[in-house]
Amino acid sequence: MRLEPIANPGLARSAGLPAAAIALTVVVASLLALLAGADPLATLGLILKGAAGSKFALLETLNRATPLIFTGLAVAVAFRAKLWNIGAEAQLYAGALLTVLVGTQLGLPGPVALPLMALAAILAGALTLLGPVLLKTRLGVDEVVTTLLLNFIMLLFISMLLEGPLKDPLGMGWPKSEALPRDARLPRIVDGLRLHWGFGLALICALGTWVIQTRTTLGYEIRATGLNLQGARFAGIPVNAVMVKTALISGGLAALAGFSEVAGLKGNLTLDISPGFGYTGIIVAMLAMLNPLGVVVSAIFVAGIFVGADSMSRAAEVPTYIADILLATALLFMVLAIMLTRFRVVRG
Amino acid sequence: MDLIDILLSASFWAAVIRIASPLIFATMGELICERAGVLNLGIEGIMVAGAFAGWVAVYAGLPLWWGVAVAMLVGMAFGLVHGVLTVPFGLSQHVVGLGITMLATAAAYYAYRIALPEVTTPPRIEPFQPLDMGWLTDIPVVGQALFGQTALTYLALLVALATGLVLYRTPLGLALRAAGENPSAVEAQGLSVTGIRIGAVVVGSGLMAVGGAFLTMSAFSSFFFEMVNGRGWICIALVVFGAWAPGKAVLGALLFAGFDALQIRLQQTGLGAVVPYQVFLMVPYILSILALVLMSRRAEVPAALMTPYNRGER
């Protein structure tokens, strides 16, 4: 078999195939539920209900989507330049660390502290990714492995700080930092509803990233570098500088996920502020086909599956890991479907 | 001198070989994939799936070697998915590999929760036992290391030897290496690049899964979440460190295992009282990055690595 480009894919093809990918994912979900001895329809219903069945559920989904928008954007920006940033997890924790450091150690009043916390976080995340990218552009070291390994190093580093200098003396021995002062936290968007301004910031970042990608020279250079590195270099685009700029944006966005989780939701730094938001960001970005505005939609979808599966597993005997399997299969089906909208399989 | 004591102890050298064994399996698996032109980032998840599958098969009553076979088959199944998506369909090897890692990891955790819904402490199996080679095991310092390992360790060394022989001494190995260097030349010989590459990914993934199974069936006797803990990524670094050659990659794995065994022991010494334990645990990951940096200049990357081959395209 071989692949032949399709000049003008019809609507049936470009809409039908992604729809088929979603349908196949639902089939997998049903099989998984059967495997666990549960009724597939009831399980799917419980996931839906847990994700969006009430005001509380919906707000929970949007809260969970917030860090995923940031990490999804971080991945989308980087992958567009074929910069394989698999280290959003480390950048997130670097951002969370600086958020807590600035927020608890400097004793600044809230209105001054919050922007400083965010800026410090962005800087920390950007620097975390800068190392691997400089190794790539200067020495040709593959960034996939270095960014992946940095995730482990960063978590150990945070663990060391939380059991050492940053440990909350009133924390009953738990490895957690002191809590941020009340006025150094992100306020709720609407009083009484559990949704903080981190979500608003995420939407602004999505819009900003979209503007950069589609309306600026840098966005053009990023796309050119990702499509054809040698060609871009030949056309006079400073590809190494583009890679570095991409890395700074990507690392900064991932770090804002840490800022928003600490300052908006948790109030302090622990080792479990992220259940893999950095890795899930890859799924979010791919499902959105690396489109920054699409990232918002896919982050809410992915968050809904997680929140829904959590709530479902409390009611039914189906393990919550069903969410991770579903998202991984959705990712694989979707990349295949998207490819098949542009290519036709021919025999011979 | 703590260091001298450690380096002269038989248990240290035995630990080096033991820690290296799963890395050798998985590194050989990754190396086979990459020599054929396919980067397999599914390695981390395939190791988790192998660790679970082998363990649960034995827990369910199968003999140990059947457990190894089950792990291998599970790894090959994930490899087949990876191969089909990345080779004939030419999808991004990065995205598919990470997807396979997420899928295989989640599938193992899901299956564990379904198989053992109520347990709080992970149940144990009777793992592979160290072989007893009589007086050879009693040789001071190195006896235990070389002759007191479990059968799976010797299998790992055999796999490495076989990988080298097949790659460099057989027509199959030549075709596989050519598929990773110059696929159109393979096609000109009337061989199928697609077939060779998918085959390499399937076999390589099987080996990765056996590497994972080593953890639950030889090194430990239970399955824990997070037990693979980045070993797969380290193996990818080892392939680069070994310049895509099996012998050098095995040396890299041994060297790496040496540092790992050393840091565990140094934690118990006076140094461990001063330096936080997390610093010691960082050592393997930092070493892997250093290895990549050191080897970056003279690495002979397979020319067609990560380049999908579409017949008829020039």
XYZ file of C-alpha atoms in Angstrom:
662
model
C 0.000 0.000 0.000
C 1.023 3.584 -0.410
C -0.373 7.017 0.337
C -1.558 9.463 -2.282
C -2.372 13.109 -1.449
C -5.958 14.186 -1.994
C -6.257 17.564 -3.708
C -9.714 18.554 -2.447
C -11.033 16.344 0.350
C -14.815 16.513 0.452
C -16.798 17.430 3.536
C -17.812 13.798 4.058
C -14.151 12.872 4.346
C -12.880 15.805 6.423
C -15.778 15.652 8.906
C -16.673 11.971 8.700
C -13.269 10.550 9.570
C -12.763 12.530 12.816
C -16.346 11.632 13.754
C -15.506 7.986 13.123
C -12.473 8.356 15.412
C -14.715 9.616 18.225
C -17.202 6.817 17.554
C -14.443 4.202 17.734
C -13.282 5.703 21.039
C -16.809 5.310 22.402
C -16.760 1.678 21.272
C -13.476 1.164 23.152
C -15.023 2.788 26.234
C -17.958 0.393 26.075
C -15.680 -2.628 25.769
C -13.632 -1.424 28.748
C -16.779 -1.021 30.827
C -17.929 -4.539 29.857
C -14.492 -5.830 30.845
C -14.973 -4.319 34.299
C -18.394 -5.976 34.530
C -20.376 -2.754 34.206
C -23.167 -1.675 31.876
C -21.514 0.329 29.044
C -24.392 2.756 28.490
C -24.762 3.445 32.205
C -20.980 3.981 32.514
C -20.917 6.464 29.629
C -23.947 8.190 31.096
C -22.247 8.515 34.472
C -19.129 9.994 32.837
C -21.249 12.565 30.991
C -23.215 13.387 34.106
C -20.065 13.716 36.192
C -18.505 16.030 33.616
C -21.402 18.322 32.805
C -24.523 17.116 34.621
C -24.736 20.000 37.089
C -23.418 23.493 37.664
C -20.947 22.068 40.164
C -19.751 19.407 37.694
C -19.355 21.914 34.898
C -17.318 24.309 37.051
C -15.158 21.397 38.188
C -14.531 20.535 34.524
C -13.567 24.138 33.715
C -11.274 24.207 36.748
C -9.572 21.013 35.590
C -9.370 22.392 32.041
C -7.452 25.480 33.183
C -3.976 23.912 33.609
C -4.637 21.765 30.524
C -5.223 24.869 28.404
C -1.840 26.203 29.493
C 0.072 22.943 28.940
C -1.889 22.293 25.724
C -0.852 25.716 24.421
C 2.741 25.085 25.478
C 2.793 21.861 23.463
C 0.915 23.364 20.507
C 3.396 26.232 20.172
C 6.415 23.941 20.437
C 5.155 21.127 18.189
C 4.272 23.666 15.489
C 8.014 24.338 15.223
C 8.710 20.563 15.515
C 10.298 21.358 18.866
C 9.399 18.232 20.838
C 8.796 19.706 24.277
C 7.740 16.699 26.382
C 8.848 18.547 29.509
C 5.769 20.673 30.228
C 5.489 18.809 33.531
C 8.890 20.107 34.685
C 8.116 23.612 33.442
C 4.796 23.532 35.300
C 6.531 22.649 38.565
C 9.231 25.276 37.990
C 6.444 27.835 37.624
C 4.656 26.583 40.730
C 7.897 26.769 42.712
C 8.608 30.389 41.780
C 4.970 31.299 42.431
C 5.290 30.035 45.992
C 8.745 31.523 46.520
C 7.722 35.024 45.442
C 4.330 34.784 47.131
C 5.515 33.614 50.550
C 9.082 34.879 50.926
C 8.982 38.524 49.808
C 6.087 39.728 51.956
C 4.672 41.914 49.181
C 1.070 43.167 49.183
C -1.275 41.154 46.930
C -1.727 43.502 43.961
C 2.075 43.749 43.610
C 2.746 40.116 44.438
C 0.386 38.436 41.953
C 1.870 39.873 38.726
C 5.374 39.325 40.092
C 4.538 35.704 40.910
C 3.264 35.162 37.382
C 6.309 36.812 35.802
C 8.716 34.816 37.951
C 6.861 31.639 37.066
C 7.020 32.397 33.330
C 10.739 33.083 33.632
C 11.352 29.835 35.512
C 9.426 27.761 32.980
C 11.126 29.447 30.043
C 14.565 28.813 31.552
C 13.683 25.168 32.258
C 13.061 24.605 28.559
C 15.888 26.868 27.418
C 18.530 24.367 28.592
C 17.366 21.430 26.441
C 16.777 23.733 23.471
C 20.257 25.233 23.637
C 21.643 21.693 23.839
C 19.627 20.945 20.694
C 20.600 23.995 18.685
C 24.241 24.138 19.820
C 25.179 20.454 20.166
C 22.445 18.595 18.342
C 21.256 16.765 21.475
C 17.764 15.355 20.944
C 15.311 17.357 23.064
C 12.762 14.560 23.479
C 14.889 12.638 25.934
C 16.364 15.654 27.731
C 12.961 17.268 28.336
C 11.534 13.919 29.479
C 14.389 13.303 31.901
C 14.140 16.855 33.259
C 10.606 16.009 34.431
C 12.051 13.433 36.825
C 14.883 15.711 37.928
C 12.512 18.621 38.602
C 10.150 16.501 40.711
C 13.057 15.237 42.824
C 14.332 18.812 43.193
C 10.912 20.021 44.381
C 10.662 17.047 46.729
C 14.053 17.978 48.167
C 12.952 21.588 48.760
C 9.624 20.539 50.278
C 11.391 18.254 52.741
C 14.075 20.877 53.390
C 14.127 24.671 53.244
C 10.577 25.149 51.911
C 8.864 22.777 54.317
C 5.925 24.307 56.145
C 6.810 24.129 59.853
C 3.109 23.856 60.661
C 2.558 21.163 58.019
C 2.340 18.226 60.469
C 5.335 16.634 58.735
C 3.753 16.608 55.272
C 6.043 17.729 52.446
C 4.239 20.930 51.541
C 5.145 24.587 51.393
C 3.701 27.416 53.448
C 0.390 28.672 52.115
C 0.203 31.863 50.065
C -1.270 34.832 51.959
C -4.977 35.422 51.214
C -4.379 38.503 49.093
C -1.764 36.772 46.935
C -4.298 34.363 45.451
C -6.242 34.582 42.225
C -9.804 35.708 43.016
C -12.917 33.838 41.888
C -14.447 35.020 38.612
C -17.946 35.063 40.115
C -18.412 35.199 43.888
C -19.554 31.889 45.307
C -18.698 29.859 42.194
C -15.592 27.720 42.379
C -13.876 29.038 39.263
C -10.835 31.295 39.581
C -9.229 33.870 37.297
C -6.637 31.325 36.176
C -9.282 30.211 33.682
C -9.628 33.767 32.416
C -5.874 34.069 32.109
C -5.818 30.782 30.168
C -8.364 32.131 27.665
C -6.327 35.319 27.242
C -3.185 33.244 26.649
C -5.000 31.116 24.068
C -6.042 34.240 22.212
C -2.538 35.707 22.492
C -0.957 32.492 21.215
C -3.408 32.430 18.311
C -2.473 36.010 17.419
C 1.244 35.155 17.564
C 0.752 32.058 15.424
C -1.417 33.583 12.748
C -0.745 37.327 12.726
C 2.967 37.860 13.390
C 6.263 37.282 11.630
C 7.397 35.049 14.468
C 4.340 32.851 13.948
C 5.172 32.568 10.261
C 8.782 31.709 11.062
C 7.698 29.082 13.594
C 5.463 27.409 11.013
C 8.152 27.552 8.325
C 10.733 26.044 10.695
C 8.353 23.246 11.611
C 7.354 22.458 8.046
C 10.843 22.337 6.612
C 13.864 23.192 8.741
C 16.400 23.180 5.903
C 14.095 25.131 3.641
C 13.461 27.737 6.322
C 17.187 28.097 6.931
C 17.777 28.444 3.202
C 15.109 31.143 3.022
C 17.084 33.158 5.566
C 14.960 32.431 8.639
C 17.222 32.299 11.730
C 15.915 28.864 12.726
C 17.989 28.567 15.894
C 16.726 31.903 17.178
C 13.183 30.874 16.250
C 13.622 27.631 18.215
C 14.830 29.573 21.264
C 11.925 32.053 21.064
C 9.481 29.169 20.659
C 10.993 27.497 23.704
C 10.672 30.631 25.827
C 6.990 31.004 24.910
C 6.269 27.295 25.342
C 8.060 26.998 28.691
C 6.427 30.178 29.956
C 2.942 28.937 29.044
C 3.506 25.597 30.771
C 4.769 27.416 33.872
C 1.559 29.458 34.021
C -0.271 26.172 34.594
C 1.753 25.822 37.793
C 1.120 29.473 38.731
C -2.605 29.103 38.168
C -2.904 25.828 40.100
C -1.007 27.205 43.114
C -2.352 30.762 43.187
C -5.856 29.904 42.006
C -6.695 26.524 43.459
C -4.292 24.905 45.937
C -2.727 27.873 47.739
C 0.504 26.001 48.424
C 3.036 23.771 46.694
C 2.895 19.997 47.089
C 4.275 17.133 45.027
C 0.850 16.290 43.640
C -0.327 19.605 42.205
C -0.128 18.026 38.756
C -1.405 14.510 37.976
C 0.475 14.624 34.669
C -1.003 17.838 33.215
C 2.232 18.250 31.263
C 1.832 14.928 29.480
C -1.922 15.326 28.996
C -1.158 18.668 27.321
C 0.228 16.640 24.412
C -3.152 14.953 23.914
C -4.944 18.299 24.267
C -2.714 19.936 21.655
C -2.907 17.055 19.165
C -6.708 16.766 19.416
C -6.821 20.505 18.670
C -4.524 19.980 15.656
C -2.142 22.471 17.333
C -4.641 25.317 16.927
C -4.497 27.580 20.046
C -8.223 28.319 20.030
C -8.956 24.641 19.468
C -6.814 23.922 22.539
C -9.454 25.588 24.737
C -12.160 23.293 23.374
C -10.090 20.137 23.540
C -8.828 20.973 27.052
C -12.418 21.272 28.262
C -13.270 17.987 26.510
C -10.263 16.179 28.023
C -10.921 17.692 31.467
C -14.538 16.576 31.193
C -13.460 12.988 30.563
C -11.177 13.059 33.618
C -13.711 14.717 35.932
C -16.501 12.511 34.588
C -14.471 9.326 34.996
C -13.534 10.287 38.568
C -17.151 10.800 39.484
C -18.255 7.655 37.585
C -15.704 5.435 39.323
C -17.093 6.476 42.694
C -20.511 5.168 41.628
C -19.634 2.189 39.418
C -16.980 -0.517 39.694
C -15.021 0.859 36.749
C -11.490 2.112 37.560
C -10.864 5.800 36.880
C -7.913 4.861 34.603
C -10.555 4.328 31.918
C -10.149 8.066 31.243
C -6.446 7.717 30.413
C -7.085 4.758 28.085
C -9.875 6.639 26.328
C -7.762 9.725 25.785
C -4.791 7.742 24.489
C -7.003 5.831 22.038
C -8.761 9.045 21.024
C -5.330 10.541 20.312
C -4.214 7.601 18.135
C -7.534 7.321 16.253
C -7.609 11.076 15.744
C -4.096 11.472 14.297
C -4.877 8.587 11.944
C -8.227 10.099 10.951
C -6.709 13.525 10.329
C -4.001 12.007 8.146
C -6.592 10.050 6.149
C -8.513 13.246 5.411
C -5.497 14.420 3.418
C -4.204 11.139 1.968
C -5.828 8.209 0.261
C -4.557 4.649 0.691
C -3.800 3.034 -2.670
C -2.788 -0.538 -3.376
C 0.510 -1.315 -4.966
C 37.041 4.566 52.943
C 33.416 3.839 52.183
C 33.918 3.876 48.423
C 36.602 1.178 48.459
C 34.431 -1.005 50.690
C 31.543 -0.654 48.278
C 33.650 -1.386 45.191
C 35.117 -4.512 46.822
C 31.809 -5.930 47.962
C 30.342 -8.852 46.016
C 26.825 -7.485 46.467
C 27.725 -4.263 44.637
C 28.845 -6.046 41.479
C 25.891 -8.402 41.654
C 23.626 -5.338 41.844
C 25.316 -3.746 38.818
C 24.523 -6.744 36.626
C 21.024 -7.014 38.078
C 20.202 -3.328 37.474
C 21.653 -3.525 33.956
C 19.560 -6.547 32.901
C 16.178 -4.882 32.238
C 17.995 -1.963 30.609
C 19.801 -4.359 28.266
C 16.535 -5.993 27.137
C 14.808 -2.674 26.513
C 17.851 -0.957 25.009
C 18.265 -3.803 22.510
C 14.555 -3.479 21.693
C 14.855 0.260 21.061
C 18.080 -0.216 19.119
C 16.439 -2.720 16.750
C 13.566 -0.294 16.102
C 15.875 2.657 15.504
C 18.297 0.749 13.268
C 15.293 -0.003 11.045
C 14.416 3.712 11.022
C 11.669 3.932 13.650
C 11.993 5.872 16.916
C 9.861 3.994 19.457
C 8.757 6.321 22.262
C 6.272 3.670 23.324
C 9.130 2.063 25.250
C 8.224 3.459 28.687
C 4.610 2.304 28.507
C 5.455 -1.026 26.871
C 7.803 -1.730 29.788
C 4.959 -0.986 32.240
C 2.616 -3.273 30.292
C 5.253 -6.013 30.170
C 5.938 -5.690 33.886
C 2.231 -6.086 34.614
C 1.432 -8.782 32.028
C 4.270 -11.105 33.016
C 3.532 -10.661 36.692
C -0.235 -11.151 36.435
C 0.193 -14.261 34.267
C 2.334 -15.868 36.968
C 0.002 -14.600 39.687
C -2.841 -16.339 37.836
C -0.926 -19.618 38.008
C 1.165 -19.844 34.840
C 4.806 -20.969 35.094
C 7.454 -18.212 35.168
C 8.662 -18.715 31.592
C 5.079 -18.544 30.358
C 4.862 -15.221 32.133
C 7.865 -14.001 30.155
C 6.178 -15.178 26.953
C 2.927 -13.414 27.864
C 4.826 -10.176 28.550
C 6.603 -10.490 25.226
C 3.339 -11.077 23.333
C 1.713 -8.062 24.989
C 4.721 -5.940 24.045
C 4.580 -7.236 20.473
C 0.884 -6.346 20.248
C 1.585 -2.739 21.242
C 4.535 -2.788 18.843
C 2.240 -3.896 16.031
C -0.060 -0.931 16.664
C 2.946 1.407 16.741
C 4.420 -0.137 13.604
C 1.234 -0.023 11.566
C 0.533 3.596 12.496
C 4.063 4.886 11.926
C 5.296 2.789 8.990
C 2.637 2.345 6.284
C 0.570 5.292 7.520
C 3.657 7.380 8.229
C 2.195 9.150 11.288
C 4.486 11.188 13.552
C 6.692 8.748 15.440
C 6.834 11.177 18.363
C 3.077 11.474 18.740
C 2.298 7.792 18.164
C 5.084 6.697 20.515
C 3.902 8.943 23.330
C 0.339 7.808 22.646
C 1.403 4.163 22.933
C 3.193 4.945 26.203
C 0.054 6.545 27.636
C -2.163 3.759 26.297
C 0.019 0.884 27.532
C 0.553 2.464 30.961
C -3.137 3.215 31.462
C -4.132 -0.237 30.183
C -1.807 -1.895 32.699
C -3.146 0.207 35.587
C -6.747 -0.398 34.503
C -6.201 -4.135 34.230
C -4.460 -4.179 37.618
C -7.426 -2.428 39.254
C -9.904 -4.835 37.613
C -7.875 -7.932 38.441
C -7.234 -6.865 42.049
C -9.943 -4.411 43.084
C -9.635 -4.758 46.832
C -5.916 -5.082 47.588
C -3.980 -2.429 49.449
C -0.581 -4.136 49.612
C 0.513 -5.533 46.238
C 0.477 -9.355 46.269
C 3.718 -11.209 45.598
C 4.668 -14.001 43.215
C 7.554 -16.472 43.550
C 10.085 -14.760 41.237
C 13.015 -16.203 39.278
C 15.702 -17.408 41.726
C 19.460 -16.842 41.347
C 21.129 -19.814 39.684
C 23.621 -21.748 41.777
C 26.736 -22.507 39.772
C 28.616 -24.153 42.641
C 32.179 -23.037 43.227
C 32.001 -20.388 40.479
C 29.577 -18.400 42.614
C 32.102 -18.471 45.473
C 34.818 -16.569 43.576
C 35.473 -13.439 45.647
C 33.985 -10.108 44.526
C 32.851 -11.110 41.009
C 31.564 -14.665 41.587
C 28.089 -13.633 42.641
C 27.894 -10.952 39.978
C 28.773 -13.245 37.084
C 27.438 -16.611 38.220
C 24.759 -15.868 40.812
C 22.156 -14.100 38.689
C 18.692 -15.289 37.669
C 18.139 -16.988 34.327
C 16.568 -13.814 32.914
C 19.857 -11.928 33.282
C 21.679 -14.538 31.203
C 18.844 -14.309 28.691
C 19.424 -10.538 28.497
C 23.090 -11.086 27.671
C 22.158 -13.724 25.082
C 19.661 -11.314 23.522
C 22.370 -8.652 23.249
C 24.748 -11.161 21.645
C 22.057 -12.347 19.241
C 21.140 -8.760 18.344
C 24.761 -8.071 17.409
C 25.097 -11.282 15.404
C 21.845 -10.831 13.514
C 22.484 -7.148 12.768
C 26.023 -7.568 11.453
C 26.307 -11.182 10.311
C 23.043 -12.058 8.565
C 21.235 -10.903 5.411
C 18.254 -10.053 7.606
C 20.406 -7.712 9.710
C 21.803 -6.101 6.573
C 18.300 -5.509 5.241
C 17.192 -4.108 8.601
C 20.115 -1.695 8.819
C 19.574 -0.666 5.188
C 15.900 0.046 5.943
C 17.136 2.587 8.475
C 19.841 4.066 6.243
C 18.615 3.925 2.682
C 15.122 2.466 2.309
C 14.892 2.876 -1.465
C 17.925 0.592 -1.818
C 16.067 -2.074 0.170
C 13.051 -1.697 -2.062
C 15.324 -1.970 -5.140
C 16.423 -5.380 -3.832
C 12.805 -6.498 -3.961
C 12.394 -6.423 -0.190
C 9.583 -4.641 1.630
C 10.691 -1.689 3.763
C 7.265 -1.689 5.384
C 7.548 -5.349 6.337
C 11.073 -5.014 7.721
C 10.256 -1.916 9.742
C 7.026 -3.284 11.211
C 8.833 -6.527 12.036
C 11.620 -4.620 13.774
C 9.167 -2.571 15.848
C 7.194 -5.684 16.821
C 10.281 -7.656 17.895
C 11.853 -4.612 19.567
C 8.685 -3.898 21.520
C 8.573 -7.533 22.643
C 12.064 -7.128 24.099
C 11.066 -3.889 25.855
C 8.177 -5.728 27.502
C 10.499 -8.500 28.691
C 12.714 -5.764 30.150
C 9.683 -4.543 32.080
C 8.825 -8.094 33.133
C 12.332 -8.465 34.570
C 11.353 -5.865 37.174
C 8.311 -7.757 38.454
C 9.576 -11.310 37.905
C 13.240 -11.149 38.844
C 14.255 -7.867 40.513
C 11.078 -7.563 42.628
C 8.119 -9.867 43.095
C 5.193 -7.436 42.934
C 3.744 -4.915 40.517
C 3.775 -1.290 41.682
C 2.496 1.784 39.873
C 5.339 4.021 38.722
C 7.790 1.113 39.003
C 9.354 1.634 35.563
C 10.027 5.229 36.612
C 11.675 6.581 33.462
C 13.817 3.512 32.717
C 12.413 3.488 29.184
C 13.575 7.038 28.535
C 16.969 6.163 29.960
C 17.189 3.272 27.472
C 16.594 5.711 24.621
C 19.526 7.730 25.927
C 21.575 4.510 26.145
C 20.962 3.766 22.457
C 22.403 7.171 21.570
C 25.230 6.705 24.069
C 26.033 3.352 22.450
C 26.084 5.001 19.004
C 23.402 2.527 17.812
C 25.820 -0.430 18.293
C 24.655 -3.306 20.552
C 28.031 -3.893 22.217
C 28.568 -0.269 23.155
C 24.971 0.015 24.312
C 25.476 -2.944 26.685
C 28.626 -1.277 28.023
C 26.605 1.903 28.498
C 23.924 -0.020 30.392
C 26.561 -1.592 32.660
C 28.232 1.759 33.286
C 24.894 3.342 34.037
C 23.906 0.473 36.341
C 27.254 0.889 38.107
C 26.505 4.502 38.938
C 22.980 3.587 39.979
C 24.163 0.809 42.301
C 26.801 3.161 43.691
C 24.352 5.982 44.467
C 22.054 3.573 46.346
C 24.999 2.480 48.504
C 26.409 5.965 48.970
C 23.084 6.971 50.514
C 23.909 4.677 53.445
C 27.307 6.271 54.070
C 28.406 9.489 55.777
C 27.770 11.327 52.517
C 24.121 10.272 52.645
C 23.754 11.882 56.061
C 24.739 15.290 54.646
C 23.308 15.226 51.114
C 19.514 14.863 50.685
C 18.515 11.491 49.216
C 16.811 13.184 46.266
C 20.218 14.292 44.978
C 21.289 10.653 44.771
C 18.075 9.709 42.997
C 18.683 12.450 40.427
C 22.046 10.947 39.484
C 20.746 8.405 36.912
C 18.724 11.025 35.039
C 21.524 13.602 35.088
C 23.999 10.965 33.888
C 21.699 10.086 30.994
C 21.580 13.718 29.899
C 25.362 13.989 30.262
C 25.783 10.849 28.178
C 23.674 12.378 25.420
C 25.689 15.583 25.505
C 29.027 13.731 25.415
C 27.988 11.534 22.493
C 26.174 14.198 20.498
C 29.154 15.186 18.375
C 30.178 11.769 17.150
C 26.846 9.995 16.998
C 26.200 8.056 13.801
C 22.440 8.393 13.621
C 20.727 6.014 11.162
C 20.200 8.287 8.155
C 16.506 7.472 7.691
C 15.578 7.503 11.402
C 12.150 9.145 11.837
C 11.701 9.475 8.053
C 8.579 7.626 6.888
C 9.003 5.748 3.613
C 6.262 6.101 1.025
C 6.840 3.912 -1.984
C 6.884 5.771 -5.274
C 7.888 9.047 -3.611
C 11.320 10.296 -4.592
